[in-house]
Short mmCIF file of C-alpha atoms and ligand atoms in Angstrom, two decimals:
data_model
loop_
_atom_site.label_atom_id
_atom_site.label_comp_id
_atom_site.label_asym_id
_atom_site.label_seq_id
_atom_site.Cartn_x
_atom_site.Cartn_y
_atom_site.Cartn_z
CA MET D 30 -48.96 -1.11 31.04
CA GLN D 31 -49.09 -4.43 32.86
CA GLU D 32 -45.44 -6.49 34.06
CA GLN D 33 -45.11 -9.98 33.27
CA LYS D 34 -42.32 -12.06 35.22
CA THR D 35 -40.74 -13.27 32.19
CA ASN D 36 -37.93 -16.54 31.91
CA PRO D 37 -34.61 -15.77 30.06
CA GLU D 38 -36.29 -18.62 26.94
CA LYS D 39 -38.55 -15.87 26.51
CA ILE D 40 -36.79 -13.22 26.58
CA SER D 41 -34.03 -14.99 24.12
CA ALA D 42 -37.52 -15.88 21.89
CA LEU D 43 -38.42 -12.00 21.54
CA ARG D 44 -38.32 -11.04 17.72
CA VAL D 45 -39.27 -7.85 15.78
CA ASP D 46 -42.47 -7.96 13.58
CA ARG D 47 -40.99 -7.76 10.60
CA ALA D 48 -43.85 -6.90 8.22
CA ARG D 49 -45.20 -4.52 10.90
CA LEU D 50 -41.65 -2.62 10.27
CA TRP D 51 -41.59 -3.20 6.61
CA ASN D 52 -45.62 -1.25 6.79
CA SER D 53 -44.31 1.22 8.77
CA LEU D 54 -41.08 2.40 6.58
CA MET D 55 -43.57 1.81 3.23
CA SER D 56 -45.72 4.56 5.28
CA MET D 57 -43.11 6.84 5.63
CA ALA D 58 -42.36 6.04 2.45
CA GLU D 59 -45.45 7.58 0.69
CA ILE D 60 -44.20 10.79 2.25
CA GLY D 61 -42.25 13.14 0.03
CA ALA D 62 -42.57 9.79 -2.52
CA THR D 63 -40.65 10.60 -5.59
CA PRO D 64 -42.11 9.11 -9.23
CA ARG D 65 -38.85 7.10 -9.16
CA GLY D 66 -39.84 4.90 -5.91
CA GLY D 67 -37.18 7.44 -3.47
CA CYS D 68 -37.90 9.93 -1.51
CA ASN D 69 -37.35 13.76 -1.41
CA ARG D 70 -38.50 14.89 2.53
CA GLN D 71 -36.11 17.08 3.20
CA ALA D 72 -35.35 18.75 6.55
CA LEU D 73 -37.81 21.40 7.85
CA THR D 74 -40.06 21.34 4.65
CA ASP D 75 -43.49 20.70 4.38
CA GLU D 76 -42.66 16.84 3.75
CA ASP D 77 -40.81 16.14 7.10
CA LYS D 78 -43.33 18.27 9.13
CA THR D 79 -45.87 15.35 7.67
CA GLY D 80 -43.02 12.44 8.16
CA ARG D 81 -42.46 13.84 11.87
CA ASP D 82 -45.83 14.40 12.76
CA LEU D 83 -46.63 10.02 11.88
CA PHE D 84 -43.45 9.11 13.94
CA VAL D 85 -44.87 11.43 16.53
CA GLU D 86 -48.94 10.07 16.30
CA TRP D 87 -47.08 6.56 16.59
CA GLY D 88 -45.58 7.61 19.98
CA ARG D 89 -48.09 8.68 21.24
CA ALA D 90 -49.88 5.32 20.50
CA LEU D 91 -47.48 3.36 22.07
CA GLY D 92 -47.84 5.93 24.96
CA CYS D 93 -44.34 7.24 25.20
CA SER D 94 -44.07 10.87 26.42
CA VAL D 95 -42.61 13.48 23.79
CA VAL D 96 -39.81 15.79 24.24
CA ILE D 97 -38.87 18.46 21.30
CA ASP D 98 -35.48 20.19 21.95
CA GLU D 99 -34.28 23.35 20.76
CA VAL D 100 -33.17 22.58 17.71
CA GLY D 101 -36.16 19.90 16.42
CA ASN D 102 -34.92 16.76 17.68
CA ILE D 103 -37.46 14.73 18.62
CA PHE D 104 -37.15 12.34 21.74
CA LEU D 105 -39.93 9.56 21.41
CA ARG D 106 -39.49 8.29 25.65
CA ARG D 107 -40.93 4.58 26.75
CA ALA D 108 -40.19 5.08 30.35
CA GLY D 109 -38.62 2.19 32.64
CA ARG D 110 -38.96 0.48 35.81
CA ASN D 111 -35.88 3.22 37.76
CA PRO D 112 -35.96 6.89 36.32
CA SER D 113 -32.66 7.30 38.31
CA LEU D 114 -30.71 4.93 35.73
CA ASP D 115 -29.54 6.90 32.71
CA PRO D 116 -31.78 6.04 29.43
CA VAL D 117 -30.71 4.17 26.27
CA LEU D 118 -31.33 5.96 23.17
CA ILE D 119 -31.93 4.04 19.22
CA GLY D 120 -31.58 7.15 16.71
CA SER D 121 -31.68 8.25 13.29
CA HIS D 122 -32.71 10.37 10.94
CA LEU D 123 -35.82 10.74 8.86
CA ASP D 124 -34.91 13.87 6.60
CA THR D 125 -33.49 12.09 2.60
CA GLN D 126 -31.69 13.99 -0.33
CA PRO D 127 -33.94 14.87 -2.34
CA THR D 128 -33.67 12.27 -4.45
CA GLY D 129 -33.09 10.10 -1.45
CA GLY D 130 -34.77 6.35 -0.83
CA ARG D 131 -36.92 5.33 1.49
CA PHE D 132 -33.90 3.49 4.04
CA ASP D 133 -31.28 5.55 4.85
CA GLY D 134 -31.91 7.19 8.25
CA VAL D 135 -35.45 6.25 8.28
CA TYR D 136 -34.31 2.50 9.15
CA GLY D 137 -33.04 3.46 12.07
CA VAL D 138 -35.87 5.58 13.25
CA LEU D 139 -38.61 3.07 12.39
CA ALA D 140 -36.29 0.06 13.58
CA GLY D 141 -35.74 1.94 17.44
CA LEU D 142 -40.14 2.43 16.84
CA GLU D 143 -40.72 -1.57 15.83
CA VAL D 144 -38.66 -2.10 19.62
CA LEU D 145 -40.25 -0.17 21.48
CA ARG D 146 -43.57 -1.62 19.77
CA THR D 147 -42.38 -5.36 20.51
CA LEU D 148 -41.74 -4.47 24.37
CA ASN D 149 -45.27 -3.52 24.25
CA ASP D 150 -46.71 -6.12 22.26
CA HIS D 151 -44.85 -8.49 25.09
CA GLY D 152 -46.02 -5.72 28.26
CA LEU D 153 -42.43 -6.04 28.90
CA THR D 154 -40.46 -2.53 31.16
CA THR D 155 -37.23 -2.41 31.20
CA ALA D 156 -35.03 -1.01 34.28
CA ARG D 157 -33.97 2.27 32.07
CA SER D 158 -36.25 4.65 30.02
CA VAL D 159 -35.70 3.66 26.31
CA GLU D 160 -35.55 6.30 23.51
CA VAL D 161 -36.33 6.77 20.34
CA ALA D 162 -34.66 10.28 18.71
CA CYS D 163 -34.97 11.36 15.50
CA TRP D 164 -31.90 13.20 14.39
CA THR D 165 -32.91 17.22 12.29
CA ASN D 166 -31.57 17.40 9.39
CA GLU D 167 -28.57 14.87 8.82
CA GLU D 168 -28.30 15.02 4.85
CA GLY D 169 -26.88 18.93 4.86
CA CYS D 170 -28.74 18.95 1.31
CA ARG D 171 -31.17 21.71 2.38
CA PHE D 172 -28.90 23.68 5.48
CA ALA D 173 -25.16 22.65 5.40
CA PRO D 174 -23.66 21.16 7.00
CA ALA D 175 -24.84 17.76 7.37
CA MET D 176 -26.10 15.69 10.87
CA LEU D 177 -26.53 19.67 12.28
CA GLY D 178 -29.21 18.72 15.06
CA SER D 179 -27.11 15.91 16.82
CA GLY D 180 -24.12 17.97 15.69
CA VAL D 181 -25.42 20.90 18.27
CA VAL D 182 -26.34 18.58 20.78
CA ALA D 183 -23.29 17.36 20.84
CA GLY D 184 -21.48 20.84 21.16
CA THR D 185 -19.73 20.19 17.96
CA TYR D 186 -21.89 23.26 16.77
CA ASP D 187 -23.76 26.35 18.05
CA LEU D 188 -27.31 27.25 18.40
CA ASP D 189 -26.78 30.17 16.89
CA TYR D 190 -25.14 28.94 14.76
CA ALA D 191 -27.59 26.04 13.25
CA TYR D 192 -30.61 28.49 13.29
CA SER D 193 -28.56 30.91 11.07
CA ARG D 194 -28.11 28.51 8.24
CA THR D 195 -29.71 29.07 4.98
CA ASP D 196 -31.22 27.35 2.42
CA LYS D 197 -30.44 27.95 -1.96
CA SER D 198 -33.84 30.44 -1.55
CA GLY D 199 -32.90 32.17 1.77
CA ARG D 200 -34.57 30.51 4.07
CA ARG D 201 -33.65 30.30 7.54
CA PHE D 202 -33.21 27.05 9.67
CA ASP D 203 -34.93 28.93 12.56
CA ASP D 204 -37.93 30.05 10.65
CA GLU D 205 -38.42 27.08 8.81
CA LEU D 206 -38.15 25.22 12.05
CA ASP D 207 -40.89 27.56 13.50
CA ARG D 208 -42.80 27.03 10.38
CA ILE D 209 -43.31 23.56 10.77
CA GLY D 210 -43.61 23.67 14.50
CA TYR D 211 -41.00 21.41 15.76
CA ARG D 212 -38.72 24.31 17.95
CA GLY D 213 -38.73 22.71 20.78
CA SER D 214 -38.24 23.66 24.38
CA ALA D 215 -35.51 21.03 26.05
CA PRO D 216 -32.52 22.42 25.77
CA ALA D 217 -30.23 20.95 22.91
CA ARG D 218 -26.88 19.73 25.31
CA PRO D 219 -26.03 16.57 25.98
CA ARG D 220 -27.78 14.41 28.37
CA ALA D 221 -26.32 11.36 29.92
CA PHE D 222 -27.36 7.70 28.36
CA ARG D 223 -25.93 4.59 29.33
CA ALA D 224 -25.88 3.57 25.58
CA MET D 225 -26.73 4.88 21.95
CA PHE D 226 -27.51 2.65 19.20
CA GLU D 227 -28.45 3.48 15.21
CA ALA D 228 -29.32 0.67 13.55
CA HIS D 229 -28.69 1.87 8.78
CA ILE D 230 -28.29 -0.04 5.90
CA GLU D 231 -24.88 0.17 5.05
CA GLN D 232 -24.15 2.45 2.20
CA GLY D 233 -21.76 0.40 1.28
CA PRO D 234 -21.19 -2.99 -1.08
CA ILE D 235 -19.00 -5.38 1.75
CA LEU D 236 -21.87 -6.99 3.39
CA GLU D 237 -23.97 -8.16 0.71
CA GLN D 238 -20.68 -9.04 -1.46
CA THR D 239 -19.75 -10.93 1.67
CA ALA D 240 -23.15 -12.16 2.11
CA THR D 241 -23.31 -10.94 5.58
CA THR D 242 -26.83 -9.88 7.25
CA ILE D 243 -25.25 -8.10 10.17
CA GLY D 244 -22.03 -5.07 10.56
CA ALA D 245 -21.28 -4.14 13.58
CA VAL D 246 -19.43 -1.20 13.20
CA THR D 247 -16.40 -0.60 14.87
CA GLY D 248 -16.48 3.17 13.79
CA ILE D 249 -15.98 6.20 11.18
CA GLN D 250 -13.33 6.51 8.70
CA GLY D 251 -11.65 10.10 9.54
CA ALA D 252 -10.80 11.75 6.77
CA TYR D 253 -8.50 14.91 5.64
CA TRP D 254 -9.40 17.63 2.94
CA PHE D 255 -6.54 19.50 0.61
CA ASP D 256 -6.05 21.64 -2.12
CA VAL D 257 -2.74 21.38 -3.38
CA THR D 258 -1.40 24.11 -5.67
CA LEU D 259 1.34 23.67 -7.90
CA GLU D 260 2.56 26.70 -10.18
CA GLY D 261 4.60 26.47 -13.25
CA ALA D 262 4.97 28.84 -15.62
CA SER D 263 2.41 29.38 -18.85
CA CYS D 264 3.32 29.36 -22.65
CA HIS D 265 1.91 28.72 -25.97
CA ALA D 266 1.81 24.51 -26.42
CA GLY D 267 2.96 24.58 -30.16
CA PRO D 268 6.25 26.19 -30.31
CA THR D 269 7.72 26.22 -26.37
CA PRO D 270 10.34 22.45 -26.43
CA MET D 271 9.14 20.35 -23.50
CA GLU D 272 11.98 20.25 -21.84
CA SER D 273 12.45 24.20 -21.39
CA ARG D 274 8.75 24.30 -19.43
CA ARG D 275 7.72 24.79 -16.07
CA ASP D 276 4.62 22.78 -16.77
CA PRO D 277 2.96 21.88 -13.43
CA TRP D 278 0.96 18.38 -15.14
CA ARG D 279 4.48 16.71 -14.69
CA ALA D 280 4.41 16.99 -11.08
CA ALA D 281 1.23 16.56 -10.36
CA CYS D 282 1.32 12.61 -12.30
CA PRO D 283 3.30 11.17 -10.45
CA ILE D 284 1.32 13.28 -6.72
CA ILE D 285 -2.01 11.33 -8.66
CA GLU D 286 -0.17 7.77 -8.96
CA GLY D 287 1.27 8.43 -5.53
CA VAL D 288 -1.76 9.52 -3.68
CA PHE D 289 -3.74 6.39 -5.32
CA ALA D 290 -0.42 3.91 -4.61
CA LEU D 291 -1.29 5.44 -0.43
CA ALA D 292 -4.29 4.39 -0.27
CA GLY D 293 -3.76 0.85 -2.13
CA ARG D 294 -1.18 0.01 0.23
CA GLU D 295 -3.87 0.50 3.06
CA ALA D 296 -6.25 -1.63 1.90
CA PRO D 297 -8.66 -2.13 2.32
CA TRP D 298 -9.76 0.79 4.63
CA GLY D 299 -7.84 2.80 2.90
CA ARG D 300 -8.90 5.06 0.64
CA ALA D 301 -7.85 8.32 -1.80
CA THR D 302 -9.81 10.08 -3.97
CA ILE D 303 -9.12 13.14 -6.46
CA GLY D 304 -12.37 15.36 -6.58
CA ASP D 305 -11.09 18.10 -8.66
CA VAL D 306 -8.35 19.51 -10.48
CA LYS D 307 -8.73 23.55 -11.60
CA ALA D 308 -6.22 24.26 -14.74
CA SER D 309 -5.68 27.62 -14.72
CA PRO D 310 -5.52 30.05 -16.99
CA GLY D 311 -7.45 26.53 -18.14
CA SER D 312 -6.92 26.93 -22.30
CA ARG D 313 -7.08 24.25 -24.34
CA ASN D 314 -3.81 25.28 -25.88
CA THR D 315 -1.58 27.19 -22.78
CA VAL D 316 0.41 24.88 -20.80
CA PRO D 317 -1.41 25.50 -17.75
CA GLU D 318 0.00 28.42 -14.96
CA ARG D 319 -1.59 26.64 -11.89
CA LEU D 320 -3.17 23.86 -10.94
CA VAL D 321 -5.42 22.97 -7.69
CA ILE D 322 -5.83 19.49 -6.97
CA ALA D 323 -8.89 18.49 -4.51
CA VAL D 324 -7.47 15.49 -1.99
CA ASP D 325 -9.51 12.93 0.20
CA LEU D 326 -8.18 11.02 2.04
CA ARG D 327 -9.41 8.47 4.58
CA HIS D 328 -8.64 5.85 7.01
CA PRO D 329 -10.33 4.62 10.61
CA GLU D 330 -7.44 4.30 12.34
CA GLN D 331 -5.69 8.19 13.54
CA ALA D 332 -1.78 7.01 13.39
CA VAL D 333 -2.69 5.42 9.75
CA LEU D 334 -4.06 8.36 8.03
CA GLU D 335 -1.74 10.32 10.12
CA ALA D 336 0.83 8.50 8.49
CA MET D 337 -0.92 8.56 4.79
CA VAL D 338 -0.87 12.05 5.32
CA ALA D 339 2.77 12.49 6.41
CA GLU D 340 3.59 10.35 3.24
CA PHE D 341 1.76 12.45 1.02
CA ARG D 342 3.28 16.26 1.81
CA GLU D 343 6.56 14.28 1.31
CA LEU D 344 4.93 12.94 -1.66
CA VAL D 345 4.43 16.80 -3.43
CA SER D 346 7.49 18.66 -1.91
CA ARG D 347 10.03 15.67 -3.48
CA SER D 348 7.71 15.49 -7.35
CA ALA D 349 7.06 19.40 -6.95
CA GLN D 350 11.59 20.10 -6.71
CA THR D 351 12.13 17.13 -9.48
CA HIS D 352 9.88 19.13 -11.99
CA ARG D 353 10.97 22.32 -10.51
CA ILE D 354 7.20 23.56 -10.05
CA ASP D 355 6.36 25.44 -6.64
CA SER D 356 3.85 23.39 -4.52
CA ARG D 357 1.41 24.08 -1.73
CA ILE D 358 -0.64 22.15 0.64
CA ASP D 359 -4.04 23.79 2.31
CA LYS D 360 -5.37 21.69 4.84
CA ILE D 361 -9.65 22.20 4.24
CA TRP D 362 -10.76 20.19 6.15
CA HIS D 363 -10.26 17.09 8.75
CA MET D 364 -12.13 15.11 10.35
CA PRO D 365 -10.80 12.57 12.90
CA PRO D 366 -11.77 8.99 13.27
CA THR D 367 -14.53 7.83 15.71
CA ARG D 368 -13.53 4.46 17.48
CA PHE D 369 -17.78 3.23 18.81
CA ASP D 370 -18.02 1.59 22.66
CA ALA D 371 -15.72 -1.43 22.66
CA GLU D 372 -18.23 -3.01 24.45
CA LEU D 373 -21.14 -2.49 22.66
CA VAL D 374 -20.00 -3.19 19.50
CA GLU D 375 -18.90 -6.73 20.91
CA ARG D 376 -22.50 -6.90 22.54
CA VAL D 377 -24.16 -6.36 18.90
CA VAL D 378 -21.67 -8.88 17.60
CA ARG D 379 -22.77 -11.49 20.36
CA CYS D 380 -26.56 -10.56 19.77
CA ALA D 381 -26.32 -11.31 15.96
CA ALA D 382 -24.16 -14.94 16.98
CA ASP D 383 -27.33 -15.64 19.57
CA LEU D 384 -29.83 -14.76 16.94
CA GLY D 385 -27.68 -17.09 14.52
CA LEU D 386 -27.01 -14.13 11.65
CA LYS D 387 -23.52 -14.00 9.92
CA ARG D 388 -22.01 -10.89 11.55
CA ALA D 389 -18.44 -8.99 10.66
CA LYS D 390 -17.11 -6.21 12.36
CA ILE D 391 -17.18 -3.30 9.66
CA VAL D 392 -15.76 0.37 9.53
CA SER D 393 -18.29 3.26 7.57
CA GLY D 394 -17.16 5.31 5.22
CA ALA D 395 -19.65 7.71 5.72
CA GLY D 396 -20.88 10.12 8.04
CA HIS D 397 -23.72 9.48 10.86
CA ASP D 398 -25.11 11.28 13.44
CA SER D 399 -23.35 8.52 15.58
CA LEU D 400 -20.12 10.18 14.72
CA HIS D 401 -22.06 13.08 17.51
CA THR D 402 -23.51 10.76 19.77
CA ALA D 403 -20.14 9.26 20.57
CA GLN D 404 -19.15 12.46 22.33
CA PHE D 405 -21.20 11.84 24.61
CA ALA D 406 -22.97 8.24 24.56
CA PRO D 407 -21.02 5.19 24.57
CA THR D 408 -21.73 4.44 20.92
CA ALA D 409 -22.32 2.14 18.46
CA MET D 410 -23.85 1.17 15.03
CA ILE D 411 -25.72 -1.71 13.26
CA PHE D 412 -25.65 -1.87 9.82
CA VAL D 413 -27.72 -4.30 7.03
CA PRO D 414 -26.42 -4.64 3.29
CA CYS D 415 -28.79 -2.57 0.96
CA SER D 416 -28.60 -3.60 -2.74
CA GLY D 417 -25.26 -3.13 -4.77
CA GLY D 418 -24.42 -0.56 -1.55
CA LEU D 419 -26.55 2.12 -3.56
CA SER D 420 -27.86 4.71 -1.37
CA HIS D 421 -28.46 8.63 -2.09
CA ASN D 422 -30.40 7.42 -4.78
CA GLU D 423 -34.13 6.38 -5.43
CA ALA D 424 -33.73 3.45 -6.54
CA GLU D 425 -31.36 2.67 -2.54
CA ALA D 426 -32.80 -0.89 -1.44
CA ALA D 427 -33.06 -3.35 1.15
CA THR D 428 -34.74 -7.00 2.26
CA PRO D 429 -37.70 -6.94 5.00
CA ALA D 430 -35.65 -10.12 6.33
CA ASP D 431 -32.37 -8.03 6.30
CA LEU D 432 -34.08 -5.09 7.93
CA GLY D 433 -35.60 -7.30 9.96
CA ALA D 434 -32.43 -9.48 11.39
CA GLY D 435 -31.18 -5.86 12.12
CA ALA D 436 -33.80 -4.43 14.05
CA ASP D 437 -33.69 -8.38 15.90
CA VAL D 438 -30.31 -7.10 17.01
CA LEU D 439 -31.19 -3.92 17.66
CA LEU D 440 -33.44 -5.46 20.41
CA HIS D 441 -31.17 -7.67 22.07
CA ALA D 442 -29.02 -5.39 21.83
CA VAL D 443 -31.19 -2.41 23.09
CA LEU D 444 -32.60 -5.19 25.95
CA GLY D 445 -29.01 -6.39 27.09
CA VAL D 446 -28.16 -3.19 28.72
CA ALA D 447 -31.53 -1.46 29.13
CA ASP D 448 -31.78 -4.27 32.13
CA ASP D 449 -28.50 -3.99 33.00
CA PRO D 450 -27.30 -4.38 36.08
CA ASP D 451 -31.10 -3.33 38.08
CA PRO D 452 -31.26 -7.18 39.95
CA VAL D 453 -35.26 -7.40 39.13
CA ALA D 454 -34.10 -6.89 34.96
CA LYS D 455 -31.26 -9.85 36.06
CA GLU D 456 -34.77 -12.04 37.03
CA LEU D 457 -36.23 -11.11 33.86
CA ARG D 458 -33.75 -11.88 31.62
ZN1 ZN K 24 -28.35 8.25 7.16
#
């Protein structure tokens, strides 16, 4: 590759090729295309293999080396001038939900590829190598849990645990990985990276509603899942006077109201969801003996989340006591909030400002591979609007302009760290 001396004006004028990015997204969308305009490219299926093959082919055409690790994560590497410096990583996922869209995950991978293509167009060699990752099985719809490939690298999951996951028809993850030819030899362990960036559609409505092009993601919400069990006594719905009943619903009503109020007090980031209620024995003309209520509480700040949980526990015991109901709370799952790297988040804000784009800091309500990479690398995410905040849906949509703007921010955020602190890079910039 030819290296050119470039002045700072020329660097700041660099833009990705929006049409090329869009065309690549549409080419990838043909693989596993669904009749209603979405994608079904679930992890380790034939469609996933075809999508991976195309990504690798595109990378090789740019002169990248290709590394595949034991869990099937793919890394395209565009070599920098100084191999001793930690590389910069860009990544997301190519797998989709069964009735998924054309942008969730795919955008982050192909925006990364577009950054490499843009550097190639201009013959620029960065001080640090730049890598683009395609993480395996982010969606978790075929093999649970989600974000498995990045989770193994981060050490959240053992490799053998990942291999042993099975899909609905009993096919094992490792067999399927072998079948599509993507079990690599590189260890699925953390490496040192200067920075990791993930561009993604927001999957929520905030950017669109506020006509904001770029979301600089400060972190990912933490979550708690609880089962609340309320035990009373079952009895006949007709003859039993109201005052002599021990009906668990009497305690459940203030608990449900209170849980929503809890989230309301922590607006705009507090979240409370009652996703399921099971009544036993579950008969129309019998006061239930037992209710099990599934509660999901979320907030991006650990301290606030813990305060919400404490208040929730108090609420359950108070309501149960008032209505003479036995109560129990079981913690089912906890995901601590992820805070992205402050310097990288500010860098994203600054790059968007330099590009004249309307930007805002935002919190991610959904999990992403960045949740895991933040465990071993300074990480930040770039959100762009999606139509109606819709995702995990065949109608998922984003505009070429917004997708291009996000890729421009990604390009400049990457350039900023890929050339720092190399003195030659300073001159380049
Ligand atoms: Zn995604």
